[in-house]
PDB file of C-alpha atoms in Angstrom:
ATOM      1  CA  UNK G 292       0.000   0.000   0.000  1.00 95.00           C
ATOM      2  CA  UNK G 293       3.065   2.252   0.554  1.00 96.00           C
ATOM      3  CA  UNK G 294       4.084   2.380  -2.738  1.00 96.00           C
ATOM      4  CA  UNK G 295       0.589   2.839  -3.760  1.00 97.00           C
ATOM      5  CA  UNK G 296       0.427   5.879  -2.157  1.00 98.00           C
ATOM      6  CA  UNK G 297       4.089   7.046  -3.041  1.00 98.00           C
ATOM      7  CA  UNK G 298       3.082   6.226  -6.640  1.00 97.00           C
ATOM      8  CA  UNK G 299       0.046   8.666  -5.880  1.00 98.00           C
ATOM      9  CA  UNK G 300       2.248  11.578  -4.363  1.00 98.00           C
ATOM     10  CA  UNK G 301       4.918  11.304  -7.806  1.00 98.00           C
ATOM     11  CA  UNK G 302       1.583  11.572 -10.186  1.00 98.00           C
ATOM     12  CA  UNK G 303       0.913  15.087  -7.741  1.00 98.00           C
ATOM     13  CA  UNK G 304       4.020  16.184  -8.155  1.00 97.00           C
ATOM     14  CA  UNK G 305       3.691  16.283 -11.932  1.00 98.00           C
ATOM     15  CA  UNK G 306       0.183  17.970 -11.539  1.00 98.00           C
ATOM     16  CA  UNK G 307       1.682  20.939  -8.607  1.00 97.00           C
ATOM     17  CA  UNK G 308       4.084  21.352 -11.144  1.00 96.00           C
ATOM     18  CA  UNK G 309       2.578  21.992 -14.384  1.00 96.00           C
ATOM     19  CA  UNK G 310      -0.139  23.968 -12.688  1.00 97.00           C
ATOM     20  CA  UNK G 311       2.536  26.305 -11.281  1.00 96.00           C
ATOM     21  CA  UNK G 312       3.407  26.741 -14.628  1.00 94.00           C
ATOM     22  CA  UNK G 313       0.127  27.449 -15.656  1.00 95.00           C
ATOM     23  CA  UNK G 314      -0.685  29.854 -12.717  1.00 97.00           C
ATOM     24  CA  UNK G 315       1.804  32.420 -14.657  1.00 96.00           C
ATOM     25  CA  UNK G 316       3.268  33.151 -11.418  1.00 96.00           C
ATOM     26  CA  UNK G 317       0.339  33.254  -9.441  1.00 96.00           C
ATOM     27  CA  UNK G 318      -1.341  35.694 -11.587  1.00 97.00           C
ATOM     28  CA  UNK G 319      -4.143  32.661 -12.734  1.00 97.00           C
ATOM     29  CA  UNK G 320      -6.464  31.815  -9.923  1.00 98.00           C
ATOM     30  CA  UNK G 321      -7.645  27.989 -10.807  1.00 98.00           C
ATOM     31  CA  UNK G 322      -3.748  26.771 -11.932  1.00 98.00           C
ATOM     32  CA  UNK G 323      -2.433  28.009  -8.913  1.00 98.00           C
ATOM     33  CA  UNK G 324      -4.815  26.807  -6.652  1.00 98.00           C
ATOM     34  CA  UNK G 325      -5.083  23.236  -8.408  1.00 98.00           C
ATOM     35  CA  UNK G 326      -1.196  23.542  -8.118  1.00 98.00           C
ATOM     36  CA  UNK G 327      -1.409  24.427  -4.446  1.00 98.00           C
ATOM     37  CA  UNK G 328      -3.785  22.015  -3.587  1.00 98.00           C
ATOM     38  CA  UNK G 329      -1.832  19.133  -5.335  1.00 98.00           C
ATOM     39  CA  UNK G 330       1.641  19.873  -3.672  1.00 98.00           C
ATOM     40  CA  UNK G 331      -0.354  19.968   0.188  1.00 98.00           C
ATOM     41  CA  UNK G 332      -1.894  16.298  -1.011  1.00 98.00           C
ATOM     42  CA  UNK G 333       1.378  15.565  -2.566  1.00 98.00           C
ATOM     43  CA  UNK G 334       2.836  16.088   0.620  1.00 98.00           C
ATOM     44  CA  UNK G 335       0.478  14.100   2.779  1.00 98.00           C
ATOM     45  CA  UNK G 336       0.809  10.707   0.599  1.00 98.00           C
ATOM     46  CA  UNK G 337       4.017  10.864   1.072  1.00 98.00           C
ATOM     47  CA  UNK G 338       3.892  11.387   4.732  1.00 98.00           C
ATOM     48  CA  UNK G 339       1.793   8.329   4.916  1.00 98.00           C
ATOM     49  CA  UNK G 340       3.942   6.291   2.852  1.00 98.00           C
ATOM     50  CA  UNK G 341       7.146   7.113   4.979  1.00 97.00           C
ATOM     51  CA  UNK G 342       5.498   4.762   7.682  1.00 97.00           C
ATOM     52  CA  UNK G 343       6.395   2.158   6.001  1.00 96.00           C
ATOM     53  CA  UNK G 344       9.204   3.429   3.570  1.00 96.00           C
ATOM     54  CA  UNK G 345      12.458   4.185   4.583  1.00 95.00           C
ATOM     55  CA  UNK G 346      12.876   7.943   3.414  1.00 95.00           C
ATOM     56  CA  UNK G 347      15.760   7.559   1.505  1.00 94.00           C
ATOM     57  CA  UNK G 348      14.020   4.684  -1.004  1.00 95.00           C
ATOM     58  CA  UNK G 349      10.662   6.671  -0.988  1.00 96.00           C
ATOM     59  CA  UNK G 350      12.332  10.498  -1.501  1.00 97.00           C
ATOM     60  CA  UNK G 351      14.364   9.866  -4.422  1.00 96.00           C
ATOM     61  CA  UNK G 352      11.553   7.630  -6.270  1.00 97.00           C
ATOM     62  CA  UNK G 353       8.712  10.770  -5.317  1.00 98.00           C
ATOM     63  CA  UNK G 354      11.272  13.129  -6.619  1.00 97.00           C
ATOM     64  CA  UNK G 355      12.528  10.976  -9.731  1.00 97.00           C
ATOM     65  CA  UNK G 356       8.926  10.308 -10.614  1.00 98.00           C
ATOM     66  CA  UNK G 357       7.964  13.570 -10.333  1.00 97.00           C
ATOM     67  CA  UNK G 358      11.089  14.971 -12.564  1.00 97.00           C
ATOM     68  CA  UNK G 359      10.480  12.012 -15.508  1.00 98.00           C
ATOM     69  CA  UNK G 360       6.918  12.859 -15.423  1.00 98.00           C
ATOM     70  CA  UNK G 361       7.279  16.750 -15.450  1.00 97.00           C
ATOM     71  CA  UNK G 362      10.035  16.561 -18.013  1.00 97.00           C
ATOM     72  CA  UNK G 363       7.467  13.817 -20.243  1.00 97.00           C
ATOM     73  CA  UNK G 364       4.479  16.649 -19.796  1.00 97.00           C
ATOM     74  CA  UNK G 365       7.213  19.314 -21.530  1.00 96.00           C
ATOM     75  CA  UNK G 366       8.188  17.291 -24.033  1.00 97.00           C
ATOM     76  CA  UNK G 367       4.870  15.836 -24.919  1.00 96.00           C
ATOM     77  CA  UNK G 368       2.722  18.899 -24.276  1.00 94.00           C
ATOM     78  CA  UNK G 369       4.711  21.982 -24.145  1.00 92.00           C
ATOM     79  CA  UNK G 370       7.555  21.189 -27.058  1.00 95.00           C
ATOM     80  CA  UNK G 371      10.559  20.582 -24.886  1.00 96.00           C
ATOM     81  CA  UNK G 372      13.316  18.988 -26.456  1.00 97.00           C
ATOM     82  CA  UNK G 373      12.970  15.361 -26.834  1.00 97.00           C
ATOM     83  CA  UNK G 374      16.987  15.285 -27.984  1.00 97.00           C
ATOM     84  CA  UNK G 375      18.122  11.396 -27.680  1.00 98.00           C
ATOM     85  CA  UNK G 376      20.328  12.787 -24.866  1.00 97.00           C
ATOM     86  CA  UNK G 377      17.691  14.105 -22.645  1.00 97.00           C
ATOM     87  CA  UNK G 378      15.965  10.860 -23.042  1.00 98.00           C
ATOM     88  CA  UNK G 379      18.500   8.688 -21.932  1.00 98.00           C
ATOM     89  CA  UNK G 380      19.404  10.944 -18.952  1.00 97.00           C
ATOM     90  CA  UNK G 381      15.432  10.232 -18.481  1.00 97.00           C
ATOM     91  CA  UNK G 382      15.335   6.511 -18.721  1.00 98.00           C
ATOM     92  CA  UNK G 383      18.374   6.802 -15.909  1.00 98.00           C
ATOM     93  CA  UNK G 384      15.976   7.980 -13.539  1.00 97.00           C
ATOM     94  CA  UNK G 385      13.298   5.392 -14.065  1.00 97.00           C
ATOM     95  CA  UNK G 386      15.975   2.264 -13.930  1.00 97.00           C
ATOM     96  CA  UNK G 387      17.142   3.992 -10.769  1.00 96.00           C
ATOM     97  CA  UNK G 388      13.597   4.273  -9.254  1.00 95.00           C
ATOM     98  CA  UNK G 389      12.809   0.831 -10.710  1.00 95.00           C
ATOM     99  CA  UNK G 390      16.142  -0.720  -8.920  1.00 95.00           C
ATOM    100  CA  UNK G 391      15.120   1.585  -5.497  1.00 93.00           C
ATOM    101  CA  UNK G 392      11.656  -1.386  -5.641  1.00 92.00           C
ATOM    102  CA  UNK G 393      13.813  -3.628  -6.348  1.00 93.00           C
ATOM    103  CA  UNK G 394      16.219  -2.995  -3.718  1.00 90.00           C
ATOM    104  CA  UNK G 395      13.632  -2.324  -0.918  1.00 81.00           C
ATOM    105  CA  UNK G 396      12.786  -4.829   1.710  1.00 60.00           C
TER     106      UNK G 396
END
């Protein structure tokens, strides 16, 4: 169930994010309270997963998931650069956050 909800708190990261962005610095009402309100819940499942996950294992995958997914929104939505590079450097992060499961007891 932990990784449930740290799976949960990664797919809010992506949506505090890109609402932030969206919010134009504040100036937009509804993105920057949708990105508001994501981050607090954001926050919370990942409270409740560190119960059971040792912080280490469940801070880098909410962070790493959160980055790939943020950086797969720019690229897919907002015209980032999907350079070969950049998506290597990408896949890094998800075998790392895949080997963290792995790893964990």
């Amino acid at each position: 169930m932990a990784w449930v909800l740290l799976l949960a708190a990664a797919a809010l990261e992506v949506v505090w994010a890109t609402a932030l962005e969206r919010s134009d610095g504040f100036t937009r009402f509804w993105p920057a309270f949708a990105g508001v309100t994501a981050a607090v819940l954001s926050f919370v499942l990942l409270t409740f997963a560190l119960r059971t996950l040792t912080m280490g294992t469940a801070y880098a995958v909410w962070v790493g998931l959160g980055a790939l997914g943020v950086a797969v929104v720019g690229i897919a939505a907002l015209g980032e650069s999907a350079a070969p590079a950049r998506l290597a450097c990408l896949a890094l992060i998800l075998v790392g956050v895949i080997g963290l499961k792995l790893l964990d007891g």
